[in-house]
Amino acid sequence: MPLSAKRRAALSWRTLLPWVVGVLPVLCGLGVMNWQIEREMQASSQATTRQVVAHVEHMLDSLASAANALLPLAGSPCDEVQLRLRAEVTRNAFVRSTNLFRDNSLYCTSLFGDFDEPVNSADYVDGKLWLMDGNSVTPGHPLLVYRASAGNHGAISTVDGDHLLTALRLIGPDVDLHIRVGSAWMGKDGIVHKGVPPAAASANVLLGSTRYPFSVQGGYAVDHQGALWRSHYPALLALLLVLGAVAALACRWQLRRANSPRAELRRALEADEFLPYFQPVVRKGDYRWAGAEVLMRWNHPQEGLVRPDLFIPYAEHSGQIVAMTRALMMHTAQSLAPYAGLLEDGFHIGINITADHCSDLRLLDDCRTFLQHFPPGRVLLTLELTERKLIEPTPVTLDLFEKLDAMGVKIALDDFGTGQSSLNYLRQFKVDYLKIDQSFVAMIGADALSVHILETIIELSAKLGLGIVAEGVETEAQRDYLARHSVDYQQGYLFARPMPAAQFLSMLATQPGASRLPQGAPPEIMRG
Ligand code: C2E
Ligand code: CA
Ligand code: CA
């Protein structure tokens, strides 16, 4: 329902909102999914790291068992204990070699027997564990060494770095894992480095053993999160997109519905935004105000005062015109009733009605309620009927018109001469007045054919005994022409434009011969 051209700002947020509503669930969903993925990664990194710790502890248990079994032999001559050293290697799955030392010197090994190499307890974290990058037998090949000591002698057992590497690779194939022993660490490259291993891009976890002085660091590389997205969530992602689209469409539909002419009219009706404007109708001879036509105006909160031709067609189409007219009649009665003293007896009040009003008898109640606001005989209610929607002469309508007539309500045929059914209406319903359409009045003095039609209508009304009202009188020439042809009533800008109730009452009070001014009439009405 375009009420004016200035609706750009409202339009832009209406266009934007469905996008926001559509994108929001997708973003929220992506956020939740991302959070879920991060949680999963954290949990999996934690579990993998814990498994590696447990596995290395298991290897070290083997090493510790061998070293502790040999510890009482430390200090004994090598040739006496060498076989025991070898037996421990054989007995323990992870043990690669066993050794004995005394006075900071390694003097016996399972591999060579007698040996001589310095042992420095400072190399061992907590005096127990050393991640070596190789020894004299296998230089450059990692070894994890366990040392059990009592005083200045003790036993040493080793596990091959390959066991560690296999554990790292098999337990967490897609996790970045590093074993840290003191300042040495080893990752999946199988090389022992010094310092601190690089932190993983995400789900970084550092878990220390409670039994041995080492820790394992785990986490995921940068691209792992993306890979998880691609492998785990395509179906959910598609569902989210569909949900977003549905939400956006639903929002657009709701906005359109809320913004539909029907919803807008309902809102306006509830907000009491429809006002009566009054245009005086003058009588022949003295041109005094004999009545007024009530014309609806929409006092729109944004658009200001809206003309009826911009919204009445929608109201008629949706059937809301009936409720709107009822509210308008109530408004009119409440505005005029306190100043009924300004109205002469039989003052015409014209209300525009449409075919919808004629389909049931509720119009009777509306008219009765309207008239009850005024002293009897003060107001002559006239219903103005147009041919925009045809009225069918059903038993209900015929009954309605009869009862209206009995109540003293008059019927005027509006815009007479412009429709095809004007004459039909005259035959079927009891009509009291003809309102000559303003297009004929405008042709006075200009178009011979229209003037002929005008004269024919005037003659017809006289023959049928109908009152006649000419609308749209704008010039004195038109007024005088109509006066010469004894047209009963005239209405038009020449006399007055439609105006709000206060102005109408105030001008009415200054009409010559205005009497019966009400007690306590407001000053603006008295001023005129
Ligand atoms: P209408 O019933 O034929 O009302 C007369 C229209 O002519 C009014 O326009 C009035 O302002 C205008 N008019 C009066 N004198 C002159 C004049 O000298 N020159 C010109 N050019 N125009 C003049 P308005 O108020 O804009 O109403 C337009 C139409 O809207 C009305 O035509 C009527 O059909 C409809 N309307 C207005 N109020 C209501 C209502 O409450 N209910 C219904 N159903 N229709 C209404
Ligand atoms: Ca009218
Ligand atoms: Ca008219």
Coordinates of C-alpha atoms and ligand atoms in Angstrom, one line a residue:
M1 CA 0.0 0.0 0.0
P2 CA 2.2 2.9 -1.2
L3 CA 1.1 5.9 0.9
S4 CA 4.0 8.1 -0.4
A5 CA 7.3 7.9 -2.2
K6 CA 9.5 8.4 1.0
R7 CA 10.0 4.8 2.3
R8 CA 13.6 4.2 1.5
A9 CA 15.0 3.9 5.1
A10 CA 12.4 1.5 6.2
L11 CA 12.9 -0.5 3.1
S12 CA 16.6 -0.9 3.7
W13 CA 16.4 -2.5 7.1
R14 CA 13.5 -4.7 5.9
T15 CA 15.8 -5.9 3.2
L16 CA 18.7 -6.4 5.7
L17 CA 16.8 -8.2 8.4
P18 CA 16.1 -11.5 6.6
W19 CA 19.9 -11.6 5.7
V20 CA 20.8 -11.1 9.4
V21 CA 18.2 -13.7 10.5
G22 CA 19.5 -16.1 7.8
V23 CA 23.2 -15.6 8.5
L24 CA 22.9 -15.6 12.3
P25 CA 22.0 -19.3 12.7
V26 CA 24.7 -20.3 10.3
L27 CA 27.3 -18.3 12.2
C28 CA 26.0 -19.6 15.5
G29 CA 26.0 -23.2 14.1
L30 CA 29.6 -22.7 12.7
G31 CA 30.6 -21.3 16.1
V32 CA 29.1 -24.3 18.0
M33 CA 30.6 -26.8 15.5
N34 CA 34.0 -25.1 15.8
W35 CA 33.8 -25.3 19.6
Q36 CA 32.8 -28.9 19.3
I37 CA 35.8 -29.7 17.0
E38 CA 38.1 -27.9 19.3
R39 CA 36.8 -29.8 22.3
E40 CA 37.1 -33.1 20.4
M41 CA 40.7 -32.2 19.4
Q42 CA 41.6 -31.2 22.9
A43 CA 40.1 -34.5 24.3
S44 CA 41.8 -36.6 21.6
S45 CA 45.1 -34.9 22.1
Q46 CA 44.9 -35.4 25.8
A47 CA 44.0 -39.1 25.4
T48 CA 46.8 -39.7 22.9
T49 CA 49.3 -38.0 25.0
R50 CA 48.2 -40.0 28.1
Q51 CA 48.6 -43.2 26.1
V52 CA 52.1 -42.3 25.0
V53 CA 53.0 -41.5 28.6
A54 CA 51.6 -44.8 29.8
H55 CA 53.5 -46.7 27.0
V56 CA 56.8 -45.0 27.8
E57 CA 56.2 -45.7 31.5
H58 CA 55.7 -49.3 30.5
M59 CA 59.0 -49.4 28.7
L60 CA 60.7 -47.7 31.6
D61 CA 59.2 -50.2 34.0
S62 CA 61.0 -52.8 31.9
L63 CA 64.3 -50.8 32.1
A64 CA 63.9 -50.1 35.8
S65 CA 63.2 -53.8 36.5
A66 CA 66.4 -54.8 34.7
A67 CA 68.5 -52.1 36.3
N68 CA 67.2 -52.7 39.8
A69 CA 67.7 -56.5 39.4
L70 CA 71.4 -55.8 38.5
L71 CA 72.0 -53.1 41.1
P72 CA 73.2 -55.5 43.8
L73 CA 75.8 -56.8 41.4
A74 CA 77.3 -53.3 40.8
G75 CA 80.9 -53.4 41.9
S76 CA 81.3 -57.1 41.3
P77 CA 83.9 -58.1 38.7
C78 CA 82.5 -58.0 35.2
D79 CA 83.4 -61.5 34.1
E80 CA 81.4 -62.9 37.1
V81 CA 78.2 -60.9 36.3
Q82 CA 78.3 -60.5 32.5
L83 CA 75.9 -63.4 31.9
R84 CA 73.4 -61.9 34.4
L85 CA 73.6 -58.6 32.4
R86 CA 72.8 -60.5 29.2
A87 CA 70.0 -62.5 30.9
E88 CA 68.3 -59.2 31.8
V89 CA 68.5 -58.1 28.2
T90 CA 66.9 -61.3 27.0
R91 CA 64.3 -61.3 29.7
N92 CA 63.0 -57.7 29.2
A93 CA 61.4 -57.0 25.8
F94 CA 62.4 -53.3 25.6
V95 CA 65.9 -53.6 27.1
R96 CA 68.6 -53.2 24.5
S97 CA 71.6 -53.3 26.8
T98 CA 72.5 -53.4 30.5
N99 CA 75.6 -51.9 32.1
L100 CA 77.2 -51.6 35.5
F101 CA 79.2 -48.7 36.8
R102 CA 81.3 -47.8 39.8
D103 CA 83.1 -44.7 40.8
N104 CA 81.7 -42.7 37.8
S105 CA 83.0 -45.3 35.3
L106 CA 81.1 -47.8 33.2
Y107 CA 83.1 -50.9 33.7
C108 CA 80.9 -53.7 32.4
T109 CA 78.3 -54.0 29.5
S110 CA 76.0 -56.7 28.3
L111 CA 77.4 -56.3 24.8
F112 CA 81.2 -56.1 25.3
G113 CA 81.8 -57.3 28.8
D114 CA 84.7 -55.3 30.3
F115 CA 84.4 -51.7 29.4
D116 CA 85.7 -48.3 30.4
E117 CA 83.8 -45.2 29.9
P118 CA 83.0 -42.2 32.2
V119 CA 79.5 -41.9 33.7
N120 CA 78.3 -38.5 34.7
S121 CA 75.2 -38.5 37.0
A122 CA 74.5 -34.9 35.9
D123 CA 73.6 -36.2 32.5
Y124 CA 70.6 -37.9 34.0
V125 CA 67.4 -36.0 35.0
D126 CA 66.8 -36.7 38.7
G127 CA 69.9 -38.9 38.4
K128 CA 67.6 -41.5 36.6
L129 CA 66.8 -40.8 33.0
W130 CA 68.7 -39.6 30.0
L131 CA 67.6 -39.1 26.4
M132 CA 70.8 -39.6 24.5
D133 CA 71.3 -38.8 20.8
G134 CA 73.5 -41.9 20.4
N135 CA 76.4 -43.7 22.1
S136 CA 79.7 -45.2 21.1
V137 CA 78.0 -48.3 19.7
T138 CA 75.3 -46.6 17.7
P139 CA 76.3 -42.9 17.3
G140 CA 73.4 -40.6 16.2
H141 CA 70.8 -43.2 17.1
P142 CA 68.6 -42.1 20.0
L143 CA 68.5 -44.1 23.3
L144 CA 66.6 -43.7 26.5
V145 CA 68.8 -44.6 29.4
Y146 CA 67.7 -45.6 32.9
R147 CA 70.1 -45.4 35.8
A148 CA 69.7 -47.1 39.2
S149 CA 72.3 -46.2 41.7
A150 CA 73.4 -46.9 45.3
G151 CA 76.2 -44.7 46.5
N152 CA 78.8 -44.3 43.8
H153 CA 77.9 -47.5 41.9
G154 CA 74.9 -48.7 40.0
A155 CA 73.3 -50.3 37.0
I156 CA 72.2 -48.8 33.7
S157 CA 69.7 -50.1 31.2
T158 CA 68.8 -48.7 27.8
V159 CA 65.9 -48.8 25.3
D160 CA 66.3 -48.2 21.7
G161 CA 65.0 -44.9 20.4
D162 CA 63.1 -46.8 17.6
H163 CA 60.8 -48.1 20.3
L164 CA 59.9 -44.6 21.3
L165 CA 59.5 -43.5 17.7
T166 CA 57.2 -46.5 16.9
A167 CA 55.1 -45.5 20.0
L168 CA 54.9 -41.9 18.8
R169 CA 54.0 -42.8 15.3
L170 CA 51.5 -45.6 16.0
I171 CA 49.7 -44.3 19.0
G172 CA 49.1 -40.8 17.5
P173 CA 49.5 -41.0 13.8
D174 CA 47.8 -37.5 13.3
V175 CA 49.0 -35.9 16.5
D176 CA 52.2 -33.9 16.9
L177 CA 54.0 -35.8 19.7
H178 CA 57.2 -35.0 21.5
I179 CA 58.9 -36.9 24.4
R180 CA 60.7 -34.6 26.7
V181 CA 63.4 -35.6 29.1
G182 CA 65.0 -32.6 30.8
S183 CA 66.2 -30.3 28.1
A184 CA 66.3 -33.0 25.4
W185 CA 63.3 -33.9 23.3
M186 CA 62.4 -36.2 20.4
G187 CA 59.6 -35.9 18.0
K188 CA 58.4 -38.1 15.1
D189 CA 61.6 -37.3 13.1
G190 CA 63.5 -39.6 15.5
I191 CA 66.2 -37.0 16.2
V192 CA 67.1 -35.8 19.7
H193 CA 66.9 -32.0 20.0
K194 CA 67.9 -29.7 22.8
G195 CA 65.7 -27.0 24.3
V196 CA 61.9 -26.8 24.2
P197 CA 59.8 -28.4 21.4
P198 CA 57.6 -26.1 19.4
A199 CA 54.0 -25.8 20.7
A200 CA 51.4 -27.4 18.6
A201 CA 49.0 -25.0 16.6
S202 CA 46.0 -26.3 18.5
A203 CA 45.0 -28.5 21.4
N204 CA 48.5 -28.3 22.9
V205 CA 48.8 -30.7 25.8
L206 CA 51.8 -31.3 28.1
L207 CA 51.5 -34.3 30.4
G208 CA 54.2 -35.4 32.8
S209 CA 54.7 -38.9 34.1
T210 CA 54.1 -39.3 37.8
R211 CA 56.6 -42.1 38.1
Y212 CA 59.6 -41.1 35.9
P213 CA 61.1 -37.7 35.1
F214 CA 59.8 -37.3 31.5
S215 CA 56.8 -35.7 29.9
V216 CA 55.0 -35.9 26.6
Q217 CA 53.8 -33.0 24.6
G218 CA 50.9 -33.4 22.1
G219 CA 48.8 -31.3 19.8
Y220 CA 47.7 -30.8 16.3
A221 CA 49.1 -29.0 13.2
V222 CA 47.5 -26.0 11.6
D223 CA 45.7 -27.8 8.8
H224 CA 44.2 -30.6 11.1
Q225 CA 41.1 -28.5 12.1
G226 CA 40.3 -27.7 8.4
A227 CA 40.7 -31.4 7.6
L228 CA 38.2 -32.3 10.4
W229 CA 35.7 -29.8 9.1
R230 CA 35.9 -31.3 5.7
S231 CA 35.7 -34.9 6.8
H232 CA 33.2 -34.7 9.7
Y233 CA 30.8 -31.9 9.0
P234 CA 29.7 -31.5 5.3
A235 CA 26.2 -32.8 6.0
L236 CA 25.7 -30.6 9.1
L237 CA 27.1 -27.7 7.2
A238 CA 24.6 -28.3 4.4
L239 CA 21.8 -28.6 7.0
L240 CA 22.9 -25.3 8.6
L241 CA 22.8 -23.5 5.2
V242 CA 19.3 -24.9 4.6
L243 CA 18.2 -23.8 8.1
G244 CA 19.7 -20.3 7.5
A245 CA 17.8 -20.1 4.2
V246 CA 14.6 -21.2 5.7
A247 CA 15.0 -18.7 8.6
A248 CA 15.7 -15.9 6.2
L249 CA 12.7 -16.8 4.0
A250 CA 10.4 -17.1 7.1
C251 CA 11.6 -13.8 8.3
R252 CA 11.0 -12.2 4.9
W253 CA 7.5 -13.7 4.8
Q254 CA 6.7 -12.5 8.3
L255 CA 8.0 -9.0 7.5
R256 CA 5.9 -8.9 4.3
R257 CA 2.9 -10.1 6.3
A258 CA 3.4 -7.6 9.1
N259 CA 3.9 -5.0 6.4
S260 CA 0.9 -6.0 4.3
P261 CA -1.8 -3.5 3.8
R262 CA -4.2 -5.6 5.8
A263 CA -1.8 -5.7 8.9
E264 CA -1.1 -2.0 8.5
L265 CA -4.8 -1.1 8.4
R266 CA -5.5 -3.3 11.4
R267 CA -2.7 -1.6 13.3
A268 CA -4.0 1.8 12.3
L269 CA -7.5 0.9 13.3
E270 CA -6.3 -0.3 16.8
A271 CA -4.3 2.9 17.1
D272 CA -7.4 5.0 16.2
E273 CA -5.6 6.7 13.4
F274 CA -8.6 7.2 11.1
L275 CA -10.1 10.6 11.5
P276 CA -13.3 12.3 10.2
Y277 CA -12.8 15.4 8.0
F278 CA -15.9 17.4 7.3
Q279 CA -16.8 19.1 4.0
P280 CA -19.9 21.3 4.2
V281 CA -22.8 20.9 1.8
V282 CA -24.7 24.1 1.2
R283 CA -28.3 24.5 0.2
K284 CA -29.6 26.5 -2.7
G285 CA -30.7 30.1 -2.2
D286 CA -28.7 31.3 0.8
Y287 CA -25.8 28.8 0.5
R288 CA -26.0 28.1 4.2
W289 CA -24.5 24.9 5.6
A290 CA -27.2 22.3 5.4
G291 CA -24.9 19.5 6.2
A292 CA -21.5 17.9 5.7
E293 CA -20.0 14.9 4.1
V294 CA -17.7 12.9 6.4
L295 CA -14.4 12.1 4.6
M296 CA -12.0 9.7 6.1
R297 CA -8.3 10.7 6.7
W298 CA -5.5 8.5 7.9
N299 CA -3.4 10.3 10.5
H300 CA -0.3 8.1 9.7
P301 CA 2.5 8.3 12.3
Q302 CA 5.2 8.5 9.6
E303 CA 3.4 9.7 6.5
G304 CA 1.2 12.3 8.1
L305 CA -2.3 12.9 6.8
V306 CA -3.1 10.3 4.0
R307 CA -5.8 10.8 1.4
P308 CA -8.6 8.2 1.3
D309 CA -8.1 7.2 -2.3
L310 CA -4.6 5.8 -1.3
F311 CA -6.0 3.4 1.3
I312 CA -9.8 3.0 0.9
P313 CA -9.4 0.6 -2.1
Y314 CA -7.3 -1.7 0.1
A315 CA -9.7 -1.4 3.0
E316 CA -12.6 -2.3 0.6
H317 CA -10.7 -5.2 -0.9
S318 CA -9.8 -6.7 2.5
G319 CA -13.3 -6.0 4.0
Q320 CA -11.7 -3.9 6.7
I321 CA -13.7 -0.9 5.5
V322 CA -16.7 -2.0 7.6
A323 CA -14.8 -1.8 10.9
M324 CA -13.1 1.4 9.8
T325 CA -16.4 3.1 8.9
R326 CA -17.9 2.0 12.3
A327 CA -14.9 3.6 14.1
L328 CA -15.3 6.7 11.8
M329 CA -19.0 7.0 12.7
M330 CA -18.2 6.7 16.3
H331 CA -15.5 9.4 16.1
T332 CA -17.9 11.7 14.1
A333 CA -20.7 11.3 16.7
Q334 CA -18.4 11.9 19.6
S335 CA -16.9 15.0 17.9
L336 CA -20.2 16.6 16.9
A337 CA -22.5 15.5 19.8
P338 CA -21.2 17.9 22.4
Y339 CA -21.9 20.8 19.9
A340 CA -25.2 19.5 18.6
G341 CA -26.6 22.9 19.5
L342 CA -24.6 24.4 16.5
L343 CA -26.5 22.1 14.1
E344 CA -29.9 23.1 12.7
D345 CA -32.6 20.5 12.8
G346 CA -32.3 18.0 10.0
F347 CA -28.6 18.8 9.5
H348 CA -27.3 16.3 6.9
I349 CA -24.4 14.1 7.8
G350 CA -23.2 12.1 4.9
I351 CA -21.2 8.9 5.5
N352 CA -19.7 7.0 2.6
I353 CA -20.5 3.3 2.6
T354 CA -19.7 0.4 0.3
A355 CA -21.3 -2.8 -0.8
D356 CA -19.7 -4.7 2.1
H357 CA -21.8 -2.7 4.6
C358 CA -25.0 -4.0 2.9
S359 CA -24.4 -7.7 3.4
D360 CA -25.8 -7.8 7.0
L361 CA -28.0 -5.9 9.3
R362 CA -25.2 -4.6 11.6
L363 CA -25.3 -1.3 9.6
L364 CA -28.6 -0.7 11.3
D365 CA -27.1 -0.9 14.7
D366 CA -24.2 1.4 13.6
C367 CA -26.7 4.0 12.3
R368 CA -28.9 3.7 15.4
T369 CA -25.9 4.2 17.7
F370 CA -24.8 7.2 15.7
L371 CA -28.2 8.9 15.8
Q372 CA -28.6 8.2 19.6
H373 CA -25.8 10.7 20.2
F374 CA -28.0 13.6 19.0
P375 CA -31.3 15.0 20.0
P376 CA -34.1 13.4 17.9
G377 CA -34.5 15.1 14.5
R378 CA -31.3 17.1 14.9
V379 CA -29.2 15.1 12.4
L380 CA -30.3 13.5 9.1
L381 CA -28.0 10.6 8.5
T382 CA -27.3 10.0 4.8
L383 CA -25.4 7.0 3.5
E384 CA -23.6 7.7 0.3
L385 CA -23.3 4.6 -1.9
T386 CA -20.9 4.3 -4.8
E387 CA -20.8 1.7 -7.5
R388 CA -17.2 0.6 -6.9
K389 CA -18.4 -2.7 -5.6
L390 CA -21.9 -3.7 -6.8
I391 CA -24.7 -4.2 -4.3
E392 CA -26.8 -7.2 -5.0
P393 CA -30.5 -6.8 -4.4
T394 CA -30.6 -9.9 -2.0
P395 CA -33.4 -10.3 0.6
V396 CA -30.9 -9.1 3.2
T397 CA -30.0 -5.9 1.4
L398 CA -33.7 -5.2 0.5
D399 CA -34.6 -5.7 4.2
L400 CA -31.7 -3.6 5.3
F401 CA -32.7 -0.6 3.0
E402 CA -36.3 -0.9 4.2
K403 CA -35.3 -0.8 7.8
L404 CA -32.9 2.1 7.2
D405 CA -35.7 4.0 5.6
A406 CA -38.0 3.3 8.5
M407 CA -35.3 4.6 10.8
G408 CA -35.2 7.9 8.8
V409 CA -31.7 7.2 7.3
K410 CA -31.4 8.6 3.8
I411 CA -29.6 7.0 0.8
A412 CA -27.6 9.0 -1.7
L413 CA -26.2 7.6 -4.9
D414 CA -22.6 8.9 -5.1
D415 CA -20.7 9.8 -8.3
F416 CA -24.0 9.5 -10.1
G417 CA -23.6 9.1 -13.9
T418 CA -20.2 7.6 -13.9
G419 CA -21.1 3.9 -13.4
Q420 CA -23.2 1.5 -15.4
S421 CA -25.6 0.5 -12.6
S422 CA -26.8 3.9 -11.4
L423 CA -30.1 3.5 -13.1
N424 CA -30.4 -0.1 -11.9
Y425 CA -29.9 1.0 -8.3
L426 CA -32.6 3.6 -8.7
R427 CA -35.0 0.8 -9.7
Q428 CA -34.0 -1.7 -7.1
F429 CA -33.4 0.4 -4.0
K430 CA -35.3 3.3 -2.5
V431 CA -32.9 6.2 -3.1
D432 CA -33.3 9.7 -1.7
Y433 CA -30.6 11.8 -3.2
L434 CA -28.4 11.8 -6.3
K435 CA -24.9 13.2 -6.0
I436 CA -23.8 14.4 -9.4
D437 CA -20.2 13.4 -10.0
Q438 CA -17.7 16.3 -10.0
S439 CA -16.6 15.4 -13.5
F440 CA -19.9 16.7 -14.9
V441 CA -19.8 19.8 -12.8
A442 CA -16.3 20.5 -14.0
M443 CA -17.6 20.5 -17.6
I444 CA -20.1 23.3 -17.0
G445 CA -19.5 25.9 -19.6
A446 CA -17.0 23.7 -21.5
D447 CA -18.4 20.5 -22.8
A448 CA -21.8 20.5 -24.4
L449 CA -22.4 16.7 -24.0
S450 CA -21.5 16.6 -20.3
V451 CA -23.8 19.6 -19.8
H452 CA -26.6 17.7 -21.5
I453 CA -26.0 14.7 -19.2
L454 CA -26.0 17.0 -16.3
E455 CA -29.3 18.6 -17.3
T456 CA -30.8 15.1 -17.9
I457 CA -29.7 14.0 -14.4
I458 CA -31.3 17.1 -12.9
E459 CA -34.5 16.5 -14.8
L460 CA -34.5 12.8 -13.9
S461 CA -34.1 13.6 -10.2
A462 CA -37.0 16.1 -10.4
K463 CA -39.2 13.6 -12.1
L464 CA -38.3 10.9 -9.6
G465 CA -38.8 13.3 -6.7
L466 CA -35.1 12.8 -5.6
G467 CA -33.0 15.4 -3.9
I468 CA -29.9 16.4 -5.9
V469 CA -26.4 17.4 -4.7
A470 CA -23.7 18.7 -7.0
E471 CA -20.1 17.8 -6.0
G472 CA -16.9 19.5 -6.9
V473 CA -18.2 23.0 -7.3
E474 CA -15.1 25.2 -7.7
T475 CA -16.2 28.3 -9.5
E476 CA -18.9 30.9 -9.1
A477 CA -20.0 30.2 -12.7
Q478 CA -20.7 26.5 -11.8
R479 CA -22.5 27.6 -8.6
D480 CA -24.7 30.0 -10.5
Y481 CA -25.4 27.5 -13.2
L482 CA -26.5 24.9 -10.7
A483 CA -28.6 27.5 -8.8
R484 CA -30.4 28.4 -12.1
H485 CA -31.2 24.7 -12.6
S486 CA -32.6 24.5 -9.0
V487 CA -30.0 22.0 -7.7
D488 CA -30.9 21.5 -4.1
Y489 CA -27.4 21.2 -2.6
Q490 CA -23.9 22.1 -3.6
Q491 CA -20.6 20.9 -2.3
G492 CA -17.1 22.0 -3.3
Y493 CA -13.9 23.9 -2.7
L494 CA -15.7 27.1 -3.6
F495 CA -17.6 26.8 -0.3
A496 CA -15.1 25.0 1.8
R497 CA -12.5 22.2 1.7
P498 CA -12.8 19.1 3.9
M499 CA -11.5 20.2 7.4
P500 CA -11.0 18.6 10.8
A501 CA -13.8 18.6 13.3
A502 CA -12.6 21.5 15.5
Q503 CA -12.3 23.8 12.4
F504 CA -15.6 22.6 11.1
L505 CA -17.4 23.3 14.4
S506 CA -15.7 26.7 14.8
M507 CA -16.7 27.8 11.2
L508 CA -20.2 26.4 11.8
A509 CA -20.5 28.6 14.9
T510 CA -20.0 31.7 12.7
Q511 CA -22.6 30.7 10.1
P512 CA -25.3 33.4 9.9
G513 CA -28.2 32.5 12.1
A514 CA -26.2 30.0 14.2
S515 CA -28.0 29.6 17.4
R516 CA -28.3 27.2 20.3
L517 CA -24.6 27.6 21.2
P518 CA -23.8 24.9 23.7
Q519 CA -23.1 25.9 27.3
G520 CA -19.3 25.8 27.9
A521 CA -18.3 25.5 24.2
P522 CA -14.5 25.6 23.9
P523 CA -13.1 29.0 23.1
E524 CA -11.7 27.9 19.7
I525 CA -15.2 27.1 18.6
M526 CA -16.6 30.3 19.9
R527 CA -13.9 32.3 18.2
G528 CA -14.6 30.9 14.8
Ligands
C2E1 P1 -16.3 11.1 -2.8 O1 -17.2 10.4 -1.8 O2 -16.8 11.4 -4.1 O3 -15.9 12.4 -2.0 C1 -15.7 13.7 -2.6 C2 -14.3 13.9 -2.9 O4 -14.1 15.0 -3.7 C3 -13.5 14.1 -1.6 O5 -12.2 13.7 -1.9 C4 -13.4 15.7 -1.6 O6 -12.3 16.2 -0.9 C5 -13.3 16.0 -3.1 N1 -13.8 17.3 -3.4 C6 -14.8 18.0 -2.8 N2 -14.9 19.2 -3.3 C7 -14.1 19.2 -4.4 C8 -13.8 20.2 -5.4 O7 -14.4 21.3 -5.4 N3 -12.8 19.9 -6.3 C9 -12.2 18.7 -6.2 N4 -11.3 18.5 -7.2 N5 -12.4 17.8 -5.3 C10 -13.4 18.0 -4.4 P2 -11.5 12.8 -0.8 O8 -11.8 13.3 0.6 O9 -10.1 12.7 -1.2 O10 -12.2 11.4 -1.0 C11 -12.0 10.7 -2.1 C12 -12.9 9.5 -2.1 O11 -12.6 8.6 -1.1 C13 -14.3 9.8 -1.8 O12 -15.0 10.3 -2.9 C14 -14.9 8.5 -1.4 O13 -15.2 7.7 -2.5 C15 -13.7 7.9 -0.7 N6 -13.9 8.1 0.7 C16 -13.6 9.1 1.6 N7 -14.0 8.8 2.8 C17 -14.6 7.6 2.8 C18 -15.1 6.8 3.8 O14 -15.3 7.1 5.0 N8 -15.7 5.6 3.4 C19 -15.6 5.2 2.1 N9 -16.1 4.0 1.8 N10 -15.0 5.9 1.1 C20 -14.5 7.1 1.5
CA2 CA -19.2 10.6 -1.1
CA3 CA -18.5 11.7 -5.3

